[in-house]
Tab-separated table of C-alpha atoms and ligand atoms in Angstrom:
chain	number	residue	atom	x	y	z
A	126	MET	CA	161.374	72.693	126.018
A	127	ASN	CA	163.508	73.381	123.435
A	128	LEU	CA	167.010	73.211	124.226
A	129	ALA	CA	168.413	74.857	120.995
A	130	GLY	CA	169.729	78.543	120.907
A	131	LEU	CA	170.393	78.515	125.027
A	132	PRO	CA	173.995	80.132	125.644
A	133	LEU	CA	176.648	77.485	127.027
A	134	GLY	CA	176.758	77.741	130.808
A	135	ASP	CA	173.052	79.255	131.087
A	136	ARG	CA	171.327	77.920	134.260
A	137	SER	CA	168.494	76.359	132.137
A	138	LEU	CA	170.746	74.546	129.951
A	139	ALA	CA	172.438	73.036	133.087
A	140	LYS	CA	169.309	72.350	134.529
A	141	ALA	CA	168.166	70.669	130.933
A	142	SER	CA	171.343	68.617	130.909
A	143	GLY	CA	169.822	66.394	133.572
A	144	LEU	CA	166.515	66.643	131.765
A	145	GLU	CA	164.625	68.205	134.218
A	146	GLY	CA	161.249	68.840	132.842
A	147	VAL	CA	161.643	67.323	129.257
A	148	VAL	CA	158.924	65.144	128.449
A	149	VAL	CA	160.158	62.470	126.071
A	150	ALA	CA	157.620	59.763	126.517
A	151	GLU	CA	153.846	59.113	126.818
A	152	THR	CA	153.245	56.422	129.483
A	153	ARG	CA	150.058	54.631	130.952
A	154	LEU	CA	152.116	52.836	133.472
A	155	SER	CA	152.579	55.666	136.506
A	156	HIS	CA	152.114	59.469	137.091
A	157	VAL	CA	154.041	61.118	139.585
A	158	ASP	CA	152.714	64.630	140.931
A	159	GLY	CA	155.453	66.174	142.345
A	160	GLU	CA	153.893	69.612	143.486
A	161	ARG	CA	150.924	67.311	145.190
A	162	GLY	CA	152.762	64.813	146.537
A	163	GLU	CA	151.168	62.082	144.244
A	164	LEU	CA	152.003	58.791	142.588
A	165	LEU	CA	149.567	56.651	140.767
A	166	ILE	CA	150.595	52.971	139.770
A	167	ALA	CA	148.815	51.381	137.055
A	168	GLY	CA	145.853	53.573	137.606
A	169	SER	CA	146.035	53.131	141.435
A	170	ARG	CA	146.927	55.067	144.260
A	171	VAL	CA	150.100	53.801	145.781
A	172	GLU	CA	148.880	54.026	149.187
A	173	ALA	CA	145.853	51.901	148.076
A	174	LEU	CA	148.123	49.102	146.111
A	175	ALA	CA	150.344	49.032	148.362
A	176	LEU	CA	148.852	48.403	151.682
A	177	GLU	CA	146.026	46.258	150.963
A	178	ASP	CA	146.225	42.729	151.107
A	179	PRO	CA	149.402	40.500	150.410
A	180	GLY	CA	150.090	39.191	147.327
A	181	HIS	CA	149.951	42.666	145.648
A	182	PHE	CA	153.109	42.323	144.097
A	183	GLU	CA	152.077	39.698	141.462
A	184	ALA	CA	148.980	41.811	141.391
A	185	ALA	CA	151.148	44.999	140.742
A	186	VAL	CA	153.120	42.963	137.856
A	187	GLU	CA	150.323	41.472	136.127
A	188	ARG	CA	148.898	45.480	135.937
A	189	LEU	CA	151.785	47.247	134.956
A	190	LEU	CA	152.740	44.436	131.989
A	191	GLU	CA	149.158	44.550	130.693
A	192	LEU	CA	149.304	48.170	130.310
A	193	GLY	CA	152.898	47.959	129.155
A	194	ALA	CA	152.077	44.958	126.453
A	195	GLY	CA	148.710	46.457	125.570
A	196	GLU	CA	147.115	42.607	126.274
A	197	PRO	CA	146.413	40.480	128.828
A	198	GLN	CA	149.173	38.484	130.653
A	199	ALA	CA	148.080	34.817	131.351
A	200	ARG	CA	149.041	33.311	134.702
A	201	VAL	CA	151.399	35.880	136.226
A	202	PRO	CA	151.881	34.703	139.521
A	203	GLU	CA	152.485	30.866	138.413
A	204	GLN	CA	154.895	32.172	135.227
A	205	LEU	CA	156.539	34.217	138.135
A	206	ALA	CA	156.843	31.390	140.620
A	207	GLN	CA	158.202	28.815	137.539
A	208	ALA	CA	160.718	31.431	136.469
A	209	ARG	CA	162.563	30.854	140.411
A	210	VAL	CA	162.378	27.557	140.293
A	211	THR	CA	164.505	28.063	136.447
A	212	ALA	CA	166.828	30.487	137.866
A	213	PHE	CA	167.646	29.030	140.842
A	214	ALA	CA	168.969	25.599	138.574
A	215	ARG	CA	170.961	27.850	136.736
A	216	VAL	CA	172.740	29.212	139.926
A	217	ALA	CA	175.505	26.652	139.828
A	218	GLN	CA	176.329	27.546	136.411
A	219	LEU	CA	176.971	31.694	137.302
A	220	GLY	CA	180.364	30.655	138.384
A	221	ARG	CA	182.080	33.995	140.296
A	222	ALA	CA	179.674	36.268	139.137
A	223	LEU	CA	177.319	35.923	142.576
A	224	SER	CA	180.222	35.778	144.573
A	225	LEU	CA	181.313	39.302	143.545
A	226	PRO	CA	181.883	41.140	146.905
A	227	ASP	CA	179.192	44.077	145.985
A	228	ALA	CA	175.812	42.895	145.953
A	229	MET	CA	174.832	45.042	142.610
A	230	ASP	CA	177.784	43.910	140.718
A	231	ALA	CA	176.960	40.399	141.511
A	232	LEU	CA	173.159	40.786	140.511
A	233	LEU	CA	174.363	42.667	137.244
A	234	ALA	CA	176.711	40.284	136.567
A	235	ALA	CA	174.451	37.183	137.202
A	236	THR	CA	171.588	38.832	135.287
A	237	ALA	CA	173.837	39.548	131.996
A	238	GLN	CA	175.027	35.742	132.371
A	239	GLY	CA	171.939	33.913	133.400
A	240	CYS	CA	169.274	35.780	131.788
A	241	ALA	CA	170.744	35.902	128.188
A	242	GLY	CA	167.903	35.351	125.792
A	243	SER	CA	165.049	35.158	128.630
A	244	ASP	CA	161.878	36.527	128.372
A	245	ALA	CA	160.049	39.178	130.811
A	246	LEU	CA	158.445	37.173	133.576
A	247	ALA	CA	162.205	34.793	133.547
A	248	VAL	CA	163.866	37.939	134.169
A	249	LEU	CA	161.845	39.412	136.497
A	250	GLY	CA	161.449	35.735	138.569
A	251	ALA	CA	165.605	35.479	138.203
A	252	LEU	CA	166.173	38.646	140.616
A	253	PRO	CA	165.264	37.784	143.855
A	254	VAL	CA	166.435	34.209	143.258
A	255	TYR	CA	170.275	35.940	142.351
A	256	VAL	CA	170.230	38.404	145.272
A	257	ALA	CA	169.677	35.848	147.581
A	258	ALA	CA	171.864	33.051	146.399
A	259	GLY	CA	174.765	35.977	146.069
A	260	ALA	CA	174.291	36.517	149.424
A	261	ARG	CA	174.092	33.323	150.759
A	262	LEU	CA	177.145	32.511	148.587
A	263	ARG	CA	179.326	35.680	150.092
A	264	ALA	CA	178.597	34.343	153.286
A	265	GLY	CA	179.718	31.148	152.942
A	266	GLN	CA	176.395	29.311	152.821
A	267	SER	CA	174.554	27.374	150.520
A	268	PRO	CA	171.842	28.997	148.535
A	269	ILE	CA	168.571	28.148	149.088
A	270	ALA	CA	165.786	26.559	146.723
A	271	PRO	CA	162.771	28.931	146.005
A	272	GLU	CA	159.498	27.486	147.042
A	273	PRO	CA	157.043	27.977	144.136
A	274	THR	CA	153.818	27.725	146.222
A	275	ARG	CA	154.800	31.149	148.081
A	276	LEU	CA	154.314	34.624	146.700
A	277	SER	CA	157.414	36.434	145.700
A	278	ALA	CA	158.205	38.522	149.230
A	279	GLN	CA	157.483	35.555	151.001
A	280	ASP	CA	159.636	33.514	148.805
A	281	PHE	CA	162.533	36.028	148.297
A	282	MET	CA	162.727	36.056	152.337
A	283	SER	CA	162.597	32.331	152.580
A	284	MET	CA	165.625	32.095	150.160
A	285	LEU	CA	167.560	34.853	152.113
A	286	GLY	CA	167.169	32.552	154.988
A	287	LEU	CA	165.052	34.723	156.889
A	288	PRO	CA	162.750	32.894	159.209
A	289	GLU	CA	158.936	32.417	158.239
A	290	ASP	CA	156.799	35.773	159.268
A	291	ALA	CA	153.593	36.800	157.619
A	292	ALA	CA	153.519	40.227	158.982
A	293	ARG	CA	157.055	40.880	157.528
A	294	ALA	CA	156.620	39.286	154.115
A	295	ARG	CA	153.526	41.418	153.935
A	296	ALA	CA	155.795	44.491	154.815
A	297	LEU	CA	158.132	43.471	152.170
A	298	ASP	CA	155.144	42.793	149.596
A	299	ALA	CA	154.091	46.601	150.395
A	300	TYR	CA	157.748	47.462	149.746
A	301	LEU	CA	158.194	45.887	146.215
A	302	VAL	CA	154.722	47.593	145.052
A	303	THR	CA	155.454	50.573	146.437
A	304	VAL	CA	158.584	50.664	144.216
A	305	SER	CA	157.472	48.814	141.356
A	306	ASP	CA	157.107	52.029	139.100
A	307	HIS	CA	157.985	55.622	139.115
A	308	GLY	CA	157.575	57.698	136.012
A	309	LEU	CA	160.825	58.047	133.944
A	310	ASN	CA	163.535	57.981	136.613
A	311	ALA	CA	166.833	57.562	135.266
A	312	SER	CA	166.893	53.410	135.460
A	313	THR	CA	163.645	53.298	133.688
A	314	PHE	CA	164.519	55.758	131.214
A	315	ALA	CA	168.190	53.750	130.767
A	316	ALA	CA	166.084	50.685	129.990
A	317	ARG	CA	163.787	52.292	127.549
A	318	VAL	CA	166.824	53.596	125.652
A	319	VAL	CA	167.989	50.373	125.035
A	320	ALA	CA	164.825	49.171	124.304
A	321	SER	CA	164.485	51.618	121.760
A	322	THR	CA	167.245	50.003	119.644
A	323	GLY	CA	165.488	46.761	119.460
A	324	SER	CA	167.797	45.325	122.069
A	325	ASP	CA	166.089	42.031	124.071
A	326	ALA	CA	165.073	41.641	127.710
A	327	MET	CA	168.036	41.159	129.711
A	328	PRO	CA	170.096	43.999	127.954
A	329	CYS	CA	167.721	46.683	129.035
A	330	ILE	CA	167.234	45.279	132.454
A	331	VAL	CA	170.944	45.601	132.889
A	332	ALA	CA	171.198	48.876	131.750
A	333	GLY	CA	168.322	49.588	134.388
A	334	LEU	CA	170.284	47.750	136.846
A	335	ALA	CA	173.376	49.519	136.614
A	336	ALA	CA	171.951	53.256	136.479
A	337	LEU	CA	169.790	51.920	139.660
A	338	LYS	CA	172.967	51.091	141.495
A	339	GLY	CA	174.572	55.238	141.696
A	340	PRO	CA	173.728	56.649	145.403
A	341	LEU	CA	172.003	59.512	143.485
A	342	HIS	CA	169.108	56.914	142.211
A	343	GLY	CA	169.022	53.620	144.437
A	344	GLY	CA	172.217	53.578	146.174
A	345	ALA	CA	170.945	55.512	149.104
A	346	PRO	CA	168.954	53.773	151.356
A	347	GLY	CA	172.133	51.645	152.664
A	348	PRO	CA	173.756	54.824	153.566
A	349	VAL	CA	170.684	56.474	155.325
A	350	LEU	CA	170.896	53.450	157.685
A	351	ASP	CA	174.540	54.483	158.505
A	352	MET	CA	173.587	58.189	158.996
A	353	LEU	CA	170.603	56.747	161.494
A	354	ASP	CA	173.442	54.773	163.038
A	355	ALA	CA	175.643	57.328	163.515
A	356	THR	CA	173.608	60.198	164.641
A	357	ALA	CA	171.688	57.308	167.515
A	358	SER	CA	174.884	58.255	169.789
A	359	THR	CA	175.331	61.678	168.946
A	360	GLU	CA	173.686	64.988	168.428
A	361	PRO	CA	172.215	64.666	164.952
A	362	ARG	CA	171.948	68.727	164.212
A	363	LEU	CA	175.703	68.234	164.794
A	364	TRP	CA	176.443	65.310	162.587
A	365	LEU	CA	173.989	66.572	159.960
A	366	GLU	CA	176.087	70.282	160.070
A	367	ARG	CA	179.141	68.574	159.508
A	368	GLU	CA	178.326	66.674	156.623
A	369	LEU	CA	176.760	69.533	154.884
A	370	LEU	CA	180.372	71.670	155.804
A	371	ALA	CA	181.873	68.559	153.936
A	372	GLY	CA	179.933	69.278	150.977
A	373	ARG	CA	178.056	65.925	151.354
A	374	ARG	CA	174.535	65.435	150.394
A	375	ILE	CA	172.136	63.952	153.157
A	376	MET	CA	171.006	60.571	151.769
A	377	GLY	CA	167.443	59.764	151.533
A	378	MET	CA	166.800	63.913	151.256
A	379	GLY	CA	165.698	65.799	148.124
A	380	HIS	CA	163.989	65.062	144.641
A	381	ARG	CA	164.277	65.554	141.233
A	382	ILE	CA	160.593	65.935	140.770
A	383	TYR	CA	158.763	65.882	144.325
A	384	ARG	CA	158.639	69.601	146.154
A	385	VAL	CA	156.785	68.254	149.106
A	386	ARG	CA	157.313	65.027	150.911
A	387	ASP	CA	157.810	61.887	148.740
A	388	PRO	CA	154.087	59.832	149.209
A	389	ARG	CA	156.027	56.501	149.392
A	390	ALA	CA	158.010	58.096	152.619
A	391	PHE	CA	154.157	57.527	154.007
A	392	VAL	CA	153.301	54.590	152.591
A	393	PHE	CA	156.281	53.273	154.349
A	394	GLU	CA	155.533	54.926	157.765
A	395	ARG	CA	152.122	53.179	157.738
A	396	ALA	CA	153.693	49.954	157.004
A	397	LEU	CA	155.985	50.249	159.656
A	398	ALA	CA	153.297	51.366	161.823
A	399	ARG	CA	151.633	48.176	161.082
A	400	LEU	CA	154.770	46.180	161.563
A	401	GLU	CA	155.278	47.891	164.606
A	402	ARG	CA	151.805	46.619	166.224
A	403	GLU	CA	152.443	42.996	164.937
A	404	ASP	CA	156.098	42.335	165.453
A	405	ARG	CA	158.179	40.463	167.661
A	406	GLN	CA	160.920	43.218	167.614
A	407	SER	CA	158.377	45.947	167.772
A	408	SER	CA	160.190	48.251	170.282
A	409	ALA	CA	163.308	48.481	168.054
A	410	ILE	CA	160.979	49.487	165.275
A	411	ALA	CA	159.654	52.075	167.099
A	412	ALA	CA	162.892	53.213	168.564
A	413	ARG	CA	164.245	53.517	165.037
A	414	LEU	CA	161.095	54.797	163.609
A	415	ALA	CA	161.116	57.823	166.428
A	416	HIS	CA	164.767	58.389	165.917
A	417	ALA	CA	164.479	58.638	161.875
A	418	ARG	CA	161.847	61.461	162.528
A	419	GLU	CA	163.690	63.539	164.451
A	420	VAL	CA	166.397	63.195	162.037
A	421	GLU	CA	164.593	63.933	159.212
A	422	ARG	CA	163.011	66.893	161.046
A	423	VAL	CA	166.753	68.231	161.786
A	424	ALA	CA	167.774	67.453	158.029
A	425	GLU	CA	164.807	69.281	156.573
A	426	GLY	CA	165.621	72.273	158.643
A	427	LEU	CA	169.036	72.454	157.742
A	428	LEU	CA	168.103	72.311	154.312
A	429	SER	CA	165.424	74.555	153.847
A	430	GLU	CA	167.799	77.320	155.703
A	431	ARG	CA	170.569	76.175	152.676
A	432	HIS	CA	168.004	76.359	149.851
A	433	PRO	CA	165.048	78.497	150.803
A	434	ASP	CA	163.471	78.078	147.325
A	435	ARG	CA	164.056	74.528	147.139
A	436	PRO	CA	161.974	72.183	149.037
A	437	LEU	CA	164.412	69.500	150.122
A	438	ARG	CA	162.210	66.671	151.945
A	439	ALA	CA	162.700	63.154	152.732
A	440	ASN	CA	162.147	60.883	149.721
A	441	VAL	CA	161.595	57.149	149.330
A	442	GLU	CA	164.886	55.809	150.649
A	443	PHE	CA	164.525	57.874	153.860
A	444	TYR	CA	161.791	55.117	155.123
A	445	THR	CA	163.169	52.426	152.829
A	446	ALA	CA	166.229	51.974	155.151
A	447	LEU	CA	164.016	51.371	157.710
A	448	LEU	CA	161.526	49.191	156.107
A	449	LEU	CA	163.511	46.783	154.963
A	450	GLU	CA	165.910	46.661	158.439
A	451	ALA	CA	162.681	46.195	160.210
A	452	VAL	CA	161.934	43.018	157.455
A	453	GLY	CA	165.347	41.645	158.251
A	454	ILE	CA	166.876	42.657	155.118
A	455	PRO	CA	170.905	43.388	155.147
A	456	ARG	CA	171.848	46.673	154.139
A	457	GLU	CA	173.840	45.710	151.846
A	458	LEU	CA	171.142	44.177	149.871
A	459	PHE	CA	168.640	47.202	149.830
A	460	THR	CA	169.550	48.558	146.425
A	461	ALA	CA	169.268	44.944	144.591
A	462	THR	CA	165.937	44.726	146.914
A	463	PHE	CA	164.865	48.102	144.922
A	464	ALA	CA	165.800	46.588	141.909
A	465	VAL	CA	163.735	43.284	142.653
A	466	GLY	CA	160.698	45.618	142.653
A	467	ARG	CA	161.564	48.259	139.999
A	468	CYS	CA	161.964	45.421	137.546
A	469	ALA	CA	158.368	45.132	136.911
A	470	GLY	CA	158.135	48.790	136.061
A	471	TRP	CA	161.351	48.512	133.940
A	472	LEU	CA	159.664	45.570	131.945
A	473	ALA	CA	156.452	47.037	131.649
A	474	HIS	CA	158.053	50.099	130.182
A	475	ILE	CA	160.444	48.279	127.782
A	476	ALA	CA	157.039	47.029	126.600
A	477	GLU	CA	155.444	50.185	125.985
A	478	GLN	CA	158.428	51.647	124.359
A	479	ARG	CA	158.542	48.494	122.146
A	480	ARG	CA	155.105	49.556	120.907
A	481	THR	CA	156.473	53.106	119.583
A	482	GLY	CA	158.702	51.614	117.108
A	483	ARG	CA	161.178	54.828	117.458
A	484	LEU	CA	164.421	55.270	118.257
A	485	ILE	CA	165.415	57.142	121.286
A	486	ARG	CA	168.369	59.354	120.213
A	487	PRO	CA	168.615	62.550	121.578
A	488	ALA	CA	171.177	65.431	120.354
A	489	ALA	CA	174.050	67.326	122.119
A	490	ARG	CA	175.529	70.891	121.111
A	491	TYR	CA	179.009	70.408	119.870
A	492	VAL	CA	181.328	72.742	121.730
A	493	GLY	CA	184.706	71.405	120.601
A	494	PRO	CA	187.632	71.902	118.980
A	495	MET	CA	187.028	72.896	115.245
A	496	PRO	CA	189.610	71.885	112.597
A	497	ASP	CA	191.944	74.183	111.400
B	1195	COA	N1	171.674	67.179	150.514
B	1195	COA	C1	172.151	68.089	150.575
B	1195	COA	N2	171.795	69.187	149.303
B	1195	COA	C2	171.081	68.753	148.598
B	1195	COA	C3	170.627	67.409	148.763
B	1195	COA	C4	170.745	66.568	149.890
B	1195	COA	N3	169.931	65.904	149.873
B	1195	COA	N4	169.673	67.694	147.700
B	1195	COA	C5	170.093	68.382	146.988
B	1195	COA	N5	171.049	69.237	147.380
B	1195	COA	C6	171.489	70.352	147.036
B	1195	COA	C7	172.189	70.259	145.708
B	1195	COA	O1	173.258	70.239	145.898
B	1195	COA	C8	171.914	71.316	145.117
B	1195	COA	O2	172.528	73.004	145.405
B	1195	COA	P1	173.309	73.836	144.664
B	1195	COA	O3	171.882	74.565	144.227
B	1195	COA	O4	173.831	74.815	145.441
B	1195	COA	O5	174.254	73.210	143.654
B	1195	COA	C9	170.230	71.988	145.320
B	1195	COA	O6	170.103	71.539	146.555
B	1195	COA	C10	169.223	71.566	144.258
B	1195	COA	O7	169.453	70.474	143.801
B	1195	COA	P2	168.503	69.622	142.991
B	1195	COA	O8	168.570	70.422	141.563
B	1195	COA	O9	166.998	69.835	143.704
B	1195	COA	O10	168.968	68.416	142.908
B	1195	COA	P3	168.670	67.174	141.701
B	1195	COA	O11	167.322	67.175	141.206
B	1195	COA	O12	169.660	67.368	140.591
B	1195	COA	O13	168.976	65.931	142.672
B	1195	COA	C11	168.925	64.099	144.033
B	1195	COA	C12	168.222	65.124	143.206
B	1195	COA	C13	167.640	63.418	144.742
B	1195	COA	C14	169.747	63.688	143.160
B	1195	COA	C15	169.383	65.111	145.240
B	1195	COA	O14	168.337	65.511	146.158
B	1195	COA	C16	170.098	63.797	145.991
B	1195	COA	O15	171.413	63.882	146.031
B	1195	COA	N6	169.623	63.302	147.420
B	1195	COA	C17	170.597	62.521	148.004
B	1195	COA	C18	170.712	61.657	147.168
B	1195	COA	C19	168.995	60.384	147.474
B	1195	COA	O16	168.520	60.174	148.686
B	1195	COA	N7	168.820	59.536	146.218
B	1195	COA	C20	167.976	58.693	146.402
B	1195	COA	C21	166.672	59.358	145.358
B	1195	COA	S1	165.247	59.052	145.278
């Protein structure tokens, strides 16, 4: 797309200001087909990658990093486990960073402080440790040490103080794999821009975290759960109409690229259905899922009346909320848990960007005052 010469205020410039449809990089890491609703991560369909046996987050990390760096990665699961142990040893030195009231602010501050000078896998291993330790400290509890023989998903749950549960750990593993990468989304782009300046791993990841925090990107699943709570005891249509009339967006609906339902919503529905069969809280999961499907159906109808030319369907965050709730993750940690998975993609993109050796530096059209 050539942006030069567009009249100011032109609709296509407005779209372009969100860089919609603008290709700024080549990547081997993931492919998002918004028309067909398909997502490839590291050469595999997301459904296959996420719903196979547990332990696939480690495998997905390995494949993504290999593709990004263009060379084999040795002992990724062991390095990740060791990184958790090293990060935990630093928790006591992080001072007030982890106790900041907002989980994403705490993760940003702790990562900036605790991961200075760290390599890629050290940062990736540190994130779940800081998310869990921060949650415990904010609740007035002591942080729980990682157990390096466990896989990431299992160990994250254990550090949060959640009971040992193989089915829930498998569901969380599927979640982490599913969100591990997703094309050039806002946080990945932010991380790549910082990498293109020659910066090291930590500042790139802090940039990714900062972009992910916003409600239009990774901040939506907590509000999705609030919406499901609010509509549980009322007529969903009335509640949703009120939101739209007030000019608010329906969280968990719409996507910049997908024109059909987000394929990750299907993965999470299947992971939830599997959990429903195995979990001791299966009736609560089934009830939440049935209610969510109803809210999704009504929201989709209302949005299609308002935007007949722009299909606005459920996105990844809609069923993220249900899956993470079923696993036992508190809603204030949903975005930070998203970061634990997406950090894999950020690191792979950082490595890929570095190999280009090229600074990302777009241009703006000047419309400001001119000297007399
Ligand atoms: N609820 C209500 N209206 C919505 C909407 C939503 N969830 N998503 C988009 N719209 C509206 C926009 O306001 C816009 O209306 P307008 O043309 O009258 O201004 C129209 O639909 C087209 O929006 P679009 O260009 O598709 O949005 P985008 O590509 O800039 O934004 C999102 C994509 C994801 C930011 C947007 O859909 C959104 O805010 N969703 C809710 C937050 C969310 O779930 N985020 C997680 C994303 S994975």
